Amino acid sequence: MPVDPIRSVLIVGGGTAGWMTAAALAKIFGDQALDIRLVESEQIGTVGVGEATIPQILLFNRMLGIDENEFVRATQGTFKLGIEFVNWRREGHSYIHPFGSYGSDMDGVMFHHFWLHARQRGYEVDLPEFCLQIIAARQGKFLRPVPDARNSPLGHIAYAFQFDASLYAAYLRRYAEGRGVTRTEGRIANTRLDPETGHVQGVQLENGETIEADFFIDCSGFRGLLIEQALKTGYEDWSSWLPCNSALAVPSENTGPPSPYTRATARKAGWQWRIPLQHRTGNGHVYCSDHISDDEAANILLSNLDGPALRDPLQLRFTTGHRKKFWNKNVLAIGLSAGFMEPLESTSIHLIQSGIARLMTLFPDRAFNPVDIDEYNRLTLQEYDYVRDFLVLHYRQTERDDSEFWRYCRNLPLTDHLARKLALYQTNGRVSREKDELFNETSWLAVLDGQGVVPQGHHPLVTGLGDAEVDARLEQILGAVRASARQMPSHADFIANQCAAPADIQLFQA
Ligand SMILES: Cc1cc2nc3c(=O)[nH]c(=O)nc-3n(C[C@H](O)[C@H](O)[C@H](O)COP(=O)(O)OP(=O)(O)OC[C@H]3O[C@@H](n4cnc5c(N)ncnc54)[C@H](O)[C@@H]3O)c2cc1C
């Protein structure tokens, strides 16, 4: 069958999702005959939060071919080695979910099995001591991986970024417009559907202008202007697994050098984030309004800031879950219009990125073959399912029972996938990763161990090496991690030397 290529794409929305999509399409389609337009409304604005990322964003930046130091400067960015979870297992407890691994695997067996075996023999050093990212984070240090140090932990430093979301969108806008994307300012008032196919034909702005396209990417945020308001796709509500439904966000003044990690502190009916940037600190309180009032949530947020608040808190409401179809007819939802699972593990920007990657693999022609659409929806749902289960683990595996909220969370329902993961770890310390699952074995291990799940056993092969040999290797790894941390500069010095943002960031704004 002859291919009838898509000739025009309209991206609806210019938040992080809209501009990431525009930048990627502009880069990938390059000089091909594809008209890429984006419409956004300054009057409506963007959600304006979304400041912490995970390491996969490096792949997105690499695909765009952007210079990392320039990107960090332009977004007031800092580096992120992981997330510190404070008060999650119990009040007063803290652990870090790092981006790098623990120790090094031996004889094909994951490192932590040797540590578990040593623990049973009375070894006292905690697992986090074997992870360079955790030690460096606690010491406020940062370095990019050193290419010629492959045999040292310094050669394997995994990291992500923390940045100002509005500056990120502005940065990508300059990138996309520079590569031919046309931006239209205006508020969409109506959507026109084809009476026969039900496909979206075009959108009409308040000023009467109509924009038509073959393919529409809905990046309009929670409102889901096309995917929901026009196509009535439906929403799968995940509140029974992820009960938080509100957030208050507020920036505060920096009071010291920015830490190279995000902090998530559990509160009585939710949790509070702290994301340090070069020019300020982003803060927010994510909570369940069934268990706490907005006023009390705001008080908790404002009385737990490192420095003075820079404005009044911004209130956000959401329902965790996702559209019943992420791609429906000729409309693909990317970003908050597709779904939201709360920001505990900074996954939303990654879900935008993976949505774009899947779109590139399954990019349609004007026939919009249902096989491609179904595959996109199947793979996206699978990714959402796995992320949800990882988030649920944080809430459910807690010793906290000091509030109604935490007592509720301790009894959250388990999916088969999560039940299987828990049983595997509890029995013999094994962690497994499904194909295409976002979070790897190290991430699961970090949170399982951090939340206090203790395995009864370990991999049987670890006894083959002999206790003395294992002890010697553990000491050697510990020494290498500590020596590596000593060689790293402070996070603040690294930024000052490589990518300090100019005092007047306006220089960089669109
Ligand atoms: C509390 C909270 C914390 C978060 N923290 C993180 C985090 O740390 N890390 C992370 O990865 N993600 C985080 N996220 C998610 C992240 O903010 C979003 O995934 C990201 O900002 C993408 O948003 P968006 O572009 O889909 O929507 P929005 O930013 O809401 O953009 C929607 C766009 O659509 C336009 N629009 C809407 N209606 C119309 C109309 N009628 N006409 C014209 N234009 C219209 C708007 O003008 C805007 O440009 C967080 C989200 C929340 C709610």
Coordinates of C-alpha atoms and ligand atoms in Angstrom, one line a residue:
M1 CA 0.0 0.0 0.0
P2 CA 1.5 3.4 -0.9
V3 CA 2.5 5.5 2.1
D4 CA 0.6 8.7 2.6
P5 CA 3.0 10.7 4.8
I6 CA 1.9 13.1 7.5
R7 CA 2.5 16.6 6.2
S8 CA 1.6 18.7 9.2
V9 CA 1.7 18.3 13.0
L10 CA 0.1 20.6 15.5
I11 CA 1.4 20.5 19.0
V12 CA -1.2 22.0 21.4
G13 CA 0.6 23.5 24.5
G14 CA 4.0 25.0 25.2
G15 CA 4.9 23.6 28.6
T16 CA 7.7 21.1 29.1
A17 CA 5.9 18.5 27.1
G18 CA 5.1 20.8 24.2
W19 CA 8.5 22.2 23.7
M20 CA 10.3 18.8 24.3
T21 CA 8.1 17.3 21.6
A22 CA 8.7 20.3 19.3
A23 CA 12.4 20.2 19.8
A24 CA 12.6 16.4 19.2
L25 CA 10.4 16.5 16.0
A26 CA 12.4 19.5 14.7
K27 CA 15.6 17.6 15.2
I28 CA 14.5 14.3 13.8
F29 CA 12.5 15.4 10.9
G30 CA 15.1 18.0 10.0
D31 CA 14.7 19.2 6.4
Q32 CA 11.9 16.7 5.6
A33 CA 8.6 18.2 4.4
L34 CA 6.8 18.2 7.7
D35 CA 5.2 21.4 8.9
I36 CA 5.5 21.5 12.7
R37 CA 3.4 24.1 14.6
L38 CA 2.9 24.8 18.2
V39 CA 0.1 26.8 19.8
E40 CA 0.2 28.0 23.3
S41 CA -1.5 30.5 25.5
E42 CA 0.5 32.8 27.7
Q43 CA -2.8 33.8 29.4
I44 CA -3.3 30.1 30.5
G45 CA 0.4 29.6 31.3
T46 CA 2.1 26.3 32.2
V47 CA 2.0 24.2 35.3
G48 CA 5.5 25.7 36.1
V49 CA 6.8 22.9 38.2
G50 CA 8.7 19.8 37.2
E51 CA 12.3 20.5 38.2
A52 CA 13.9 17.2 39.0
T53 CA 14.9 14.6 36.4
I54 CA 16.4 11.1 36.1
P55 CA 19.5 10.2 34.2
Q56 CA 17.7 9.2 31.0
I57 CA 17.4 12.9 30.2
L58 CA 21.1 12.8 29.2
L59 CA 20.0 10.7 26.3
F60 CA 17.4 13.2 25.2
N61 CA 20.0 16.0 25.4
R62 CA 22.4 13.9 23.4
M63 CA 19.8 13.2 20.8
L64 CA 19.2 17.0 20.5
G65 CA 22.9 17.5 20.4
I66 CA 22.9 20.3 23.0
D67 CA 25.9 21.3 25.0
E68 CA 25.4 20.2 28.6
N69 CA 27.2 23.1 30.3
E70 CA 25.2 25.6 28.2
F71 CA 22.0 23.8 29.0
V72 CA 22.7 23.9 32.8
R73 CA 23.7 27.6 32.6
A74 CA 20.5 28.5 30.7
T75 CA 18.2 26.7 33.1
Q76 CA 19.9 27.7 36.5
G77 CA 20.5 23.9 36.7
T78 CA 22.3 21.8 39.3
F79 CA 23.3 18.1 39.2
K80 CA 21.4 15.3 40.9
L81 CA 22.9 12.1 42.2
G82 CA 19.7 10.7 43.6
I83 CA 16.8 11.4 46.0
E84 CA 17.0 11.5 49.7
F85 CA 13.9 10.0 51.4
V86 CA 13.5 11.4 54.9
N87 CA 11.0 10.0 57.4
W88 CA 9.6 7.5 54.9
R89 CA 10.6 4.2 56.7
R90 CA 9.9 5.9 60.0
E91 CA 10.3 9.4 61.5
G92 CA 14.0 10.3 61.9
H93 CA 15.2 7.8 59.3
S94 CA 16.7 8.8 55.9
Y95 CA 18.1 7.0 52.9
I96 CA 19.2 7.9 49.4
H97 CA 17.9 6.3 46.2
P98 CA 21.1 6.8 44.1
F99 CA 21.4 6.8 40.4
G100 CA 24.6 4.6 40.5
S101 CA 25.1 1.0 41.7
Y102 CA 26.3 -0.4 45.0
G103 CA 29.8 -2.1 45.0
S104 CA 30.5 -4.2 42.1
D105 CA 29.0 -7.6 41.0
M106 CA 31.2 -10.6 41.6
D107 CA 31.2 -13.9 39.6
G108 CA 27.9 -12.8 37.9
V109 CA 26.1 -12.3 41.2
M110 CA 24.8 -8.8 42.3
F111 CA 27.0 -7.2 44.9
H112 CA 24.4 -6.9 47.5
H113 CA 24.1 -10.7 47.9
F114 CA 27.7 -10.8 49.2
W115 CA 26.9 -7.9 51.5
L116 CA 23.7 -9.7 52.8
H117 CA 25.7 -12.9 53.5
A118 CA 28.4 -10.8 55.3
R119 CA 25.6 -9.1 57.3
Q120 CA 24.3 -12.4 58.5
R121 CA 27.9 -13.1 59.8
G122 CA 27.8 -9.9 61.7
Y123 CA 29.4 -7.4 59.2
E124 CA 28.3 -3.9 60.3
V125 CA 28.8 -1.6 57.4
D126 CA 25.5 -0.5 55.8
L127 CA 24.8 -1.0 52.1
P128 CA 24.8 2.7 51.2
E129 CA 28.4 3.0 52.2
F130 CA 29.3 1.0 49.0
C131 CA 27.7 3.5 46.6
L132 CA 29.8 6.5 45.5
Q133 CA 26.8 8.5 44.5
I134 CA 25.4 8.3 48.0
I135 CA 28.6 9.2 49.7
A136 CA 29.2 12.1 47.3
A137 CA 25.7 13.3 47.8
R138 CA 26.0 13.3 51.5
Q139 CA 29.3 15.2 51.2
G140 CA 27.9 17.7 48.8
K141 CA 30.2 16.6 46.0
F142 CA 29.8 16.2 42.2
L143 CA 31.9 15.1 39.2
R144 CA 30.9 13.8 35.8
P145 CA 32.1 10.2 35.1
V146 CA 35.9 10.1 34.4
P147 CA 36.2 8.4 31.0
D148 CA 39.7 6.8 31.7
A149 CA 38.7 5.5 35.1
R150 CA 36.7 2.5 34.0
N151 CA 38.0 0.4 36.9
S152 CA 37.1 2.9 39.5
P153 CA 33.7 4.1 40.8
L154 CA 34.7 7.5 39.3
G155 CA 34.2 6.0 35.9
H156 CA 30.6 5.2 36.5
I157 CA 28.9 8.2 38.0
A158 CA 25.3 8.4 36.9
Y159 CA 23.5 11.7 37.3
A160 CA 20.6 13.8 36.2
F161 CA 19.7 17.5 36.6
Q162 CA 17.5 19.8 38.7
F163 CA 16.4 22.9 36.7
D164 CA 14.0 25.7 36.5
A165 CA 11.1 24.3 34.5
S166 CA 10.1 27.6 32.8
L167 CA 13.7 28.2 31.7
Y168 CA 13.9 24.7 30.4
A169 CA 10.8 25.3 28.2
A170 CA 12.2 28.6 27.1
Y171 CA 15.5 26.9 26.2
L172 CA 13.8 24.2 24.1
R173 CA 11.6 26.8 22.5
R174 CA 14.7 28.7 21.2
Y175 CA 16.1 25.3 20.0
A176 CA 12.8 24.3 18.2
E177 CA 12.1 27.7 16.7
G178 CA 15.7 27.8 15.5
R179 CA 15.0 24.6 13.6
G180 CA 11.8 25.7 11.9
V181 CA 9.0 25.1 14.4
T182 CA 6.3 27.8 14.1
R183 CA 4.8 29.1 17.3
T184 CA 1.3 30.7 17.5
E185 CA 0.3 32.6 20.5
G186 CA -3.4 32.2 21.3
R187 CA -6.1 30.5 23.3
I188 CA -7.9 27.6 21.6
A189 CA -11.7 28.1 22.0
N190 CA -13.0 25.2 19.8
T191 CA -12.0 21.9 18.3
R192 CA -13.5 20.7 15.0
L193 CA -14.0 17.0 14.5
D194 CA -14.5 15.1 11.2
P195 CA -18.1 14.0 11.3
E196 CA -17.2 10.7 9.6
T197 CA -14.0 9.5 11.3
G198 CA -14.2 11.5 14.5
H199 CA -10.6 12.6 13.9
V200 CA -9.6 16.2 14.9
Q201 CA -9.6 18.4 11.8
G202 CA -8.5 21.6 13.4
V203 CA -8.6 24.0 16.3
Q204 CA -10.0 27.5 16.4
L205 CA -8.4 30.2 18.4
E206 CA -10.3 32.9 20.3
N207 CA -9.3 35.4 17.6
G208 CA -11.1 33.3 15.0
E209 CA -8.0 31.8 13.4
T210 CA -8.3 28.2 12.5
I211 CA -5.3 25.8 12.4
E212 CA -5.6 22.5 10.7
A213 CA -3.2 19.6 10.7
D214 CA -2.9 15.9 9.9
F215 CA -1.7 14.9 13.3
F216 CA -2.3 16.5 16.7
I217 CA -0.1 16.2 19.8
D218 CA -2.0 17.2 22.9
C219 CA 0.4 18.8 25.4
S220 CA -2.3 20.9 26.9
G221 CA -1.6 19.7 30.5
F222 CA -4.2 18.3 33.0
R223 CA -7.1 19.7 31.0
G224 CA -6.4 17.3 28.0
L225 CA -8.0 19.8 25.5
L226 CA -8.0 17.4 22.6
I227 CA -7.6 13.9 24.1
E228 CA -10.4 14.4 26.7
Q229 CA -12.4 17.5 26.0
A230 CA -12.7 16.8 22.3
L231 CA -12.4 13.1 22.0
K232 CA -13.8 12.0 25.4
T233 CA -11.2 9.3 25.8
G234 CA -11.8 8.6 29.5
Y235 CA -9.4 8.5 32.4
E236 CA -8.3 5.6 34.5
D237 CA -8.2 6.8 38.1
W238 CA -5.3 5.4 40.2
S239 CA -6.2 7.2 43.5
S240 CA -6.7 3.9 45.2
W241 CA -2.9 3.2 44.7
L242 CA -1.6 6.8 44.7
P243 CA -3.9 8.8 47.0
C244 CA -2.2 12.2 46.9
N245 CA -4.3 14.6 44.9
S246 CA -3.0 18.1 45.7
A247 CA 0.2 20.1 45.8
L248 CA 1.4 23.4 46.9
A249 CA 4.6 24.7 45.3
V250 CA 6.8 27.6 46.4
P251 CA 10.3 28.8 45.7
S252 CA 12.6 29.9 48.5
E253 CA 15.9 31.7 48.8
N254 CA 19.0 29.6 48.8
T255 CA 20.7 29.5 52.2
G256 CA 23.9 27.6 51.2
P257 CA 25.5 25.8 48.3
P258 CA 23.0 23.6 46.4
S259 CA 23.0 20.0 47.3
P260 CA 23.5 17.5 44.5
Y261 CA 20.3 15.6 45.2
T262 CA 16.6 16.1 45.6
R263 CA 15.0 15.6 49.0
A264 CA 11.6 14.1 49.7
T265 CA 10.5 14.4 53.3
A266 CA 7.4 12.4 54.3
R267 CA 4.8 14.5 56.2
K268 CA 1.7 13.5 58.1
A269 CA -0.5 13.3 54.9
G270 CA 2.0 13.4 52.1
W271 CA 5.5 14.6 51.5
Q272 CA 7.5 17.7 50.8
W273 CA 10.1 18.2 48.1
R274 CA 13.2 20.3 48.1
I275 CA 15.0 20.9 44.8
P276 CA 18.1 23.1 45.0
L277 CA 18.8 25.2 41.9
Q278 CA 21.6 27.8 41.3
H279 CA 19.4 30.8 41.9
R280 CA 16.7 29.5 44.3
T281 CA 15.3 26.3 45.9
G282 CA 12.1 24.7 44.6
N283 CA 9.8 23.4 47.3
G284 CA 6.4 21.7 47.3
H285 CA 4.1 19.8 49.5
V286 CA 2.2 16.9 47.8
Y287 CA -0.7 15.7 50.0
C288 CA -4.0 14.0 50.1
S289 CA -6.8 16.5 50.8
D290 CA -8.9 13.7 52.4
H291 CA -6.5 13.7 55.3
I292 CA -5.3 17.3 55.7
S293 CA -6.7 20.8 54.9
D294 CA -5.1 23.1 52.4
D295 CA -4.3 25.6 55.1
E296 CA -2.5 23.0 57.3
A297 CA -0.6 21.7 54.2
A298 CA 0.5 25.3 53.5
N299 CA 1.6 25.8 57.1
I300 CA 3.6 22.6 57.0
L301 CA 5.3 23.6 53.7
L302 CA 6.1 27.2 54.8
S303 CA 7.4 26.3 58.2
N304 CA 9.8 23.7 56.7
L305 CA 11.7 25.8 54.1
D306 CA 15.4 26.3 54.4
G307 CA 15.1 30.0 53.5
P308 CA 12.4 32.7 53.1
A309 CA 9.7 32.0 50.6
L310 CA 9.9 34.1 47.4
R311 CA 6.2 34.2 46.7
D312 CA 2.9 32.7 47.9
P313 CA 2.4 29.0 47.3
L314 CA 0.8 27.9 44.1
Q315 CA -2.0 25.4 44.5
L316 CA -2.3 22.5 42.1
R317 CA -5.0 19.7 42.0
F318 CA -4.7 16.4 40.2
T319 CA -6.0 12.9 40.0
T320 CA -3.3 10.2 39.7
G321 CA -3.8 7.9 36.7
H322 CA -3.8 8.1 33.0
R323 CA -6.0 8.4 29.9
K324 CA -7.7 5.2 28.8
K325 CA -5.9 5.6 25.5
F326 CA -2.7 7.7 25.3
W327 CA -3.2 7.8 21.5
N328 CA -6.7 8.1 20.2
K329 CA -7.5 8.5 16.5
N330 CA -5.2 11.3 15.2
V331 CA -4.4 12.7 18.7
L332 CA -1.5 11.6 20.8
A333 CA -1.4 12.9 24.4
I334 CA 2.1 13.6 25.8
G335 CA 2.8 15.1 29.3
L336 CA 0.2 15.8 31.9
S337 CA -2.6 15.4 29.3
A338 CA -1.6 11.7 29.1
G339 CA -1.5 11.1 32.8
F340 CA 0.1 11.9 36.1
M341 CA 1.6 9.7 38.8
E342 CA 2.8 12.3 41.3
P343 CA 6.4 13.6 41.3
L344 CA 7.9 11.3 44.0
E345 CA 10.5 9.7 41.7
S346 CA 10.7 12.6 39.2
T347 CA 9.3 10.5 36.4
S348 CA 7.0 12.9 34.5
I349 CA 9.6 14.5 32.3
H350 CA 11.0 11.0 31.6
L351 CA 7.5 9.8 30.5
I352 CA 7.4 12.7 28.1
Q353 CA 10.7 11.6 26.7
S354 CA 9.8 8.0 26.4
G355 CA 6.5 8.9 24.8
I356 CA 8.4 10.9 22.2
A357 CA 10.8 8.0 21.6
R358 CA 7.9 5.6 21.1
L359 CA 6.2 8.1 18.8
M360 CA 9.3 8.1 16.6
T361 CA 9.3 4.3 16.4
L362 CA 5.6 4.2 15.6
F363 CA 5.3 7.4 13.7
P364 CA 2.1 7.1 11.6
D365 CA 1.1 8.0 8.1
R366 CA -2.2 9.5 7.2
A367 CA -3.9 6.2 7.4
F368 CA -3.3 6.1 11.2
N369 CA -3.1 2.3 11.3
P370 CA -4.7 1.0 14.4
V371 CA -1.9 -1.6 14.8
D372 CA 0.6 1.2 15.5
I373 CA -1.7 3.1 17.8
D374 CA -2.6 -0.1 19.8
E375 CA 1.1 -0.9 20.2
Y376 CA 1.9 2.7 21.4
N377 CA -0.9 2.4 24.0
R378 CA 0.1 -1.1 25.1
L379 CA 3.8 -0.1 25.6
T380 CA 2.9 3.2 27.4
L381 CA 0.5 1.5 29.7
Q382 CA 3.1 -1.1 30.6
E383 CA 5.6 1.7 31.4
Y384 CA 3.0 3.5 33.6
D385 CA 2.1 0.3 35.4
Y386 CA 5.7 -0.4 36.4
V387 CA 6.3 3.2 37.5
R388 CA 3.1 3.1 39.6
D389 CA 4.2 -0.1 41.4
F390 CA 7.6 1.4 42.2
L391 CA 5.9 4.5 43.7
V392 CA 3.5 2.4 45.7
L393 CA 6.4 0.5 47.2
H394 CA 7.6 3.8 48.9
Y395 CA 4.2 4.3 50.6
R396 CA 3.3 0.8 51.4
Q397 CA 6.6 -0.5 52.9
T398 CA 6.6 1.9 55.8
E399 CA 6.7 1.4 59.6
R400 CA 4.8 4.7 60.1
D401 CA 1.4 4.4 61.7
D402 CA 1.3 7.9 63.2
S403 CA -1.5 9.3 61.1
E404 CA -4.6 8.1 59.3
F405 CA -2.8 8.7 56.0
W406 CA 0.1 6.4 56.8
R407 CA -2.2 3.7 58.2
Y408 CA -4.1 3.9 54.9
C409 CA -0.9 3.6 52.9
R410 CA 0.4 0.6 54.8
N411 CA -2.6 -1.3 53.4
L412 CA -2.4 -0.1 49.8
P413 CA -3.4 -2.9 47.4
L414 CA -0.6 -4.9 45.8
T415 CA -0.5 -5.6 42.1
D416 CA 0.7 -9.0 41.0
H417 CA 3.9 -7.4 39.7
L418 CA 4.7 -5.7 43.0
A419 CA 3.7 -8.7 45.1
R420 CA 6.1 -10.8 43.0
K421 CA 8.9 -8.3 43.4
L422 CA 8.5 -8.1 47.1
A423 CA 8.3 -11.9 47.5
L424 CA 11.5 -12.4 45.5
Y425 CA 13.4 -9.9 47.6
Q426 CA 12.0 -10.9 50.9
T427 CA 12.9 -14.6 50.3
N428 CA 16.4 -14.5 48.8
G429 CA 17.3 -10.8 48.2
R430 CA 16.7 -11.1 44.5
V431 CA 15.7 -8.1 42.5
S432 CA 14.4 -8.5 39.0
R433 CA 13.6 -6.0 36.2
E434 CA 10.9 -6.5 33.6
K435 CA 11.9 -5.9 30.0
D436 CA 11.6 -2.1 29.3
E437 CA 11.0 -1.3 32.9
L438 CA 12.2 2.2 33.8
F439 CA 13.6 1.5 37.2
N440 CA 16.5 -0.9 37.3
E441 CA 17.6 -3.5 39.9
T442 CA 19.6 -0.9 41.8
S443 CA 16.6 1.4 42.2
W444 CA 14.4 -1.4 43.5
L445 CA 17.2 -2.5 45.8
A446 CA 17.7 1.1 47.1
V447 CA 14.1 1.5 48.0
L448 CA 13.5 -2.0 49.3
D449 CA 16.5 -1.7 51.6
G450 CA 15.8 1.9 52.4
Q451 CA 12.2 1.2 53.4
G452 CA 13.4 -1.6 55.7
V453 CA 12.6 -4.8 53.8
V454 CA 15.1 -7.4 55.1
P455 CA 15.6 -10.6 53.0
Q456 CA 15.6 -13.9 54.8
G457 CA 18.4 -15.3 52.6
H458 CA 20.6 -14.5 49.7
H459 CA 21.9 -15.9 46.4
P460 CA 23.3 -19.4 47.2
L461 CA 26.4 -18.9 45.0
V462 CA 27.9 -16.2 47.3
T463 CA 29.2 -18.8 49.8
G464 CA 31.5 -20.3 47.0
L465 CA 34.1 -17.5 47.4
G466 CA 34.8 -18.1 51.1
D467 CA 34.2 -15.6 53.9
A468 CA 37.8 -14.3 54.1
E469 CA 37.8 -13.5 50.4
V470 CA 34.4 -11.8 50.5
D471 CA 35.5 -9.7 53.5
A472 CA 38.7 -8.7 51.7
R473 CA 36.8 -7.7 48.6
L474 CA 34.2 -5.7 50.6
E475 CA 37.0 -3.7 52.3
Q476 CA 38.6 -3.1 48.9
I477 CA 35.4 -1.8 47.4
L478 CA 34.8 0.4 50.5
G479 CA 38.2 1.8 50.2
A480 CA 37.8 2.6 46.5
V481 CA 34.4 4.3 47.1
R482 CA 35.9 6.5 49.9
A483 CA 39.0 7.4 47.9
S484 CA 36.9 8.3 44.9
A485 CA 34.7 10.6 47.0
R486 CA 37.8 12.3 48.3
Q487 CA 38.8 13.1 44.7
M488 CA 35.6 14.8 43.8
P489 CA 35.1 18.5 43.9
S490 CA 32.3 20.1 45.8
H491 CA 29.1 20.4 43.8
A492 CA 29.3 24.2 44.2
D493 CA 32.9 24.3 42.9
F494 CA 32.0 22.1 39.9
I495 CA 29.2 24.4 38.9
A496 CA 31.3 27.5 39.4
N497 CA 34.0 26.1 37.2
Q498 CA 31.9 24.6 34.5
C499 CA 28.4 26.0 34.2
A500 CA 27.5 28.9 36.5
A501 CA 24.4 30.7 35.3
P502 CA 24.9 34.4 34.7
A503 CA 23.6 36.6 37.4
D504 CA 21.1 38.1 34.9
I505 CA 19.3 35.0 33.6
Q506 CA 17.3 37.3 31.3
L507 CA 20.3 37.1 29.0
F508 CA 19.2 33.6 28.3
Q509 CA 15.5 33.9 28.1
A510 CA 13.6 33.8 24.8
Ligands
LIG1 C1 3.2 19.2 41.8 C2 4.0 18.7 40.7 C3 5.4 18.5 40.8 C4 6.1 18.0 39.7 N1 7.4 17.8 39.8 C5 8.0 17.1 38.8 C6 9.4 16.8 38.9 O1 10.1 17.1 39.8 N2 10.0 16.1 37.8 C7 9.3 15.8 36.7 O2 9.8 15.2 35.8 N3 8.0 16.2 36.6 C8 7.4 16.8 37.6 N4 6.1 17.2 37.4 C9 5.4 17.0 36.1 C10 5.8 18.1 35.2 O3 5.5 19.4 35.8 C11 5.1 18.0 33.9 O4 5.2 16.7 33.4 C12 5.6 18.9 32.9 O5 5.7 20.2 33.3 C13 4.8 18.9 31.6 O6 3.7 19.6 31.7 P1 2.8 19.8 30.4 O7 3.7 20.5 29.4 O8 2.2 18.5 30.1 O9 1.6 20.8 30.9 P2 1.6 22.3 31.2 O10 2.9 22.8 31.8 O11 0.4 22.5 32.0 O12 1.4 23.0 29.8 C14 0.2 23.1 29.2 C15 0.3 24.0 28.0 O13 -0.9 23.9 27.2 C16 -1.3 25.2 27.0 N5 -2.8 25.3 26.8 C17 -3.7 24.7 27.6 N6 -5.0 25.0 27.2 C18 -4.8 25.8 26.1 C19 -5.7 26.4 25.2 N7 -7.1 26.3 25.4 N8 -5.3 27.1 24.2 C20 -3.9 27.2 24.0 N9 -3.0 26.6 24.8 C21 -3.4 25.9 25.9 C22 -0.8 26.1 28.1 O14 -0.8 27.4 27.8 C23 0.5 25.4 28.3 O15 1.4 26.0 27.4 C24 5.4 17.8 38.5 C25 4.0 18.0 38.4 C26 3.3 18.5 39.4 C27 1.8 18.8 39.3

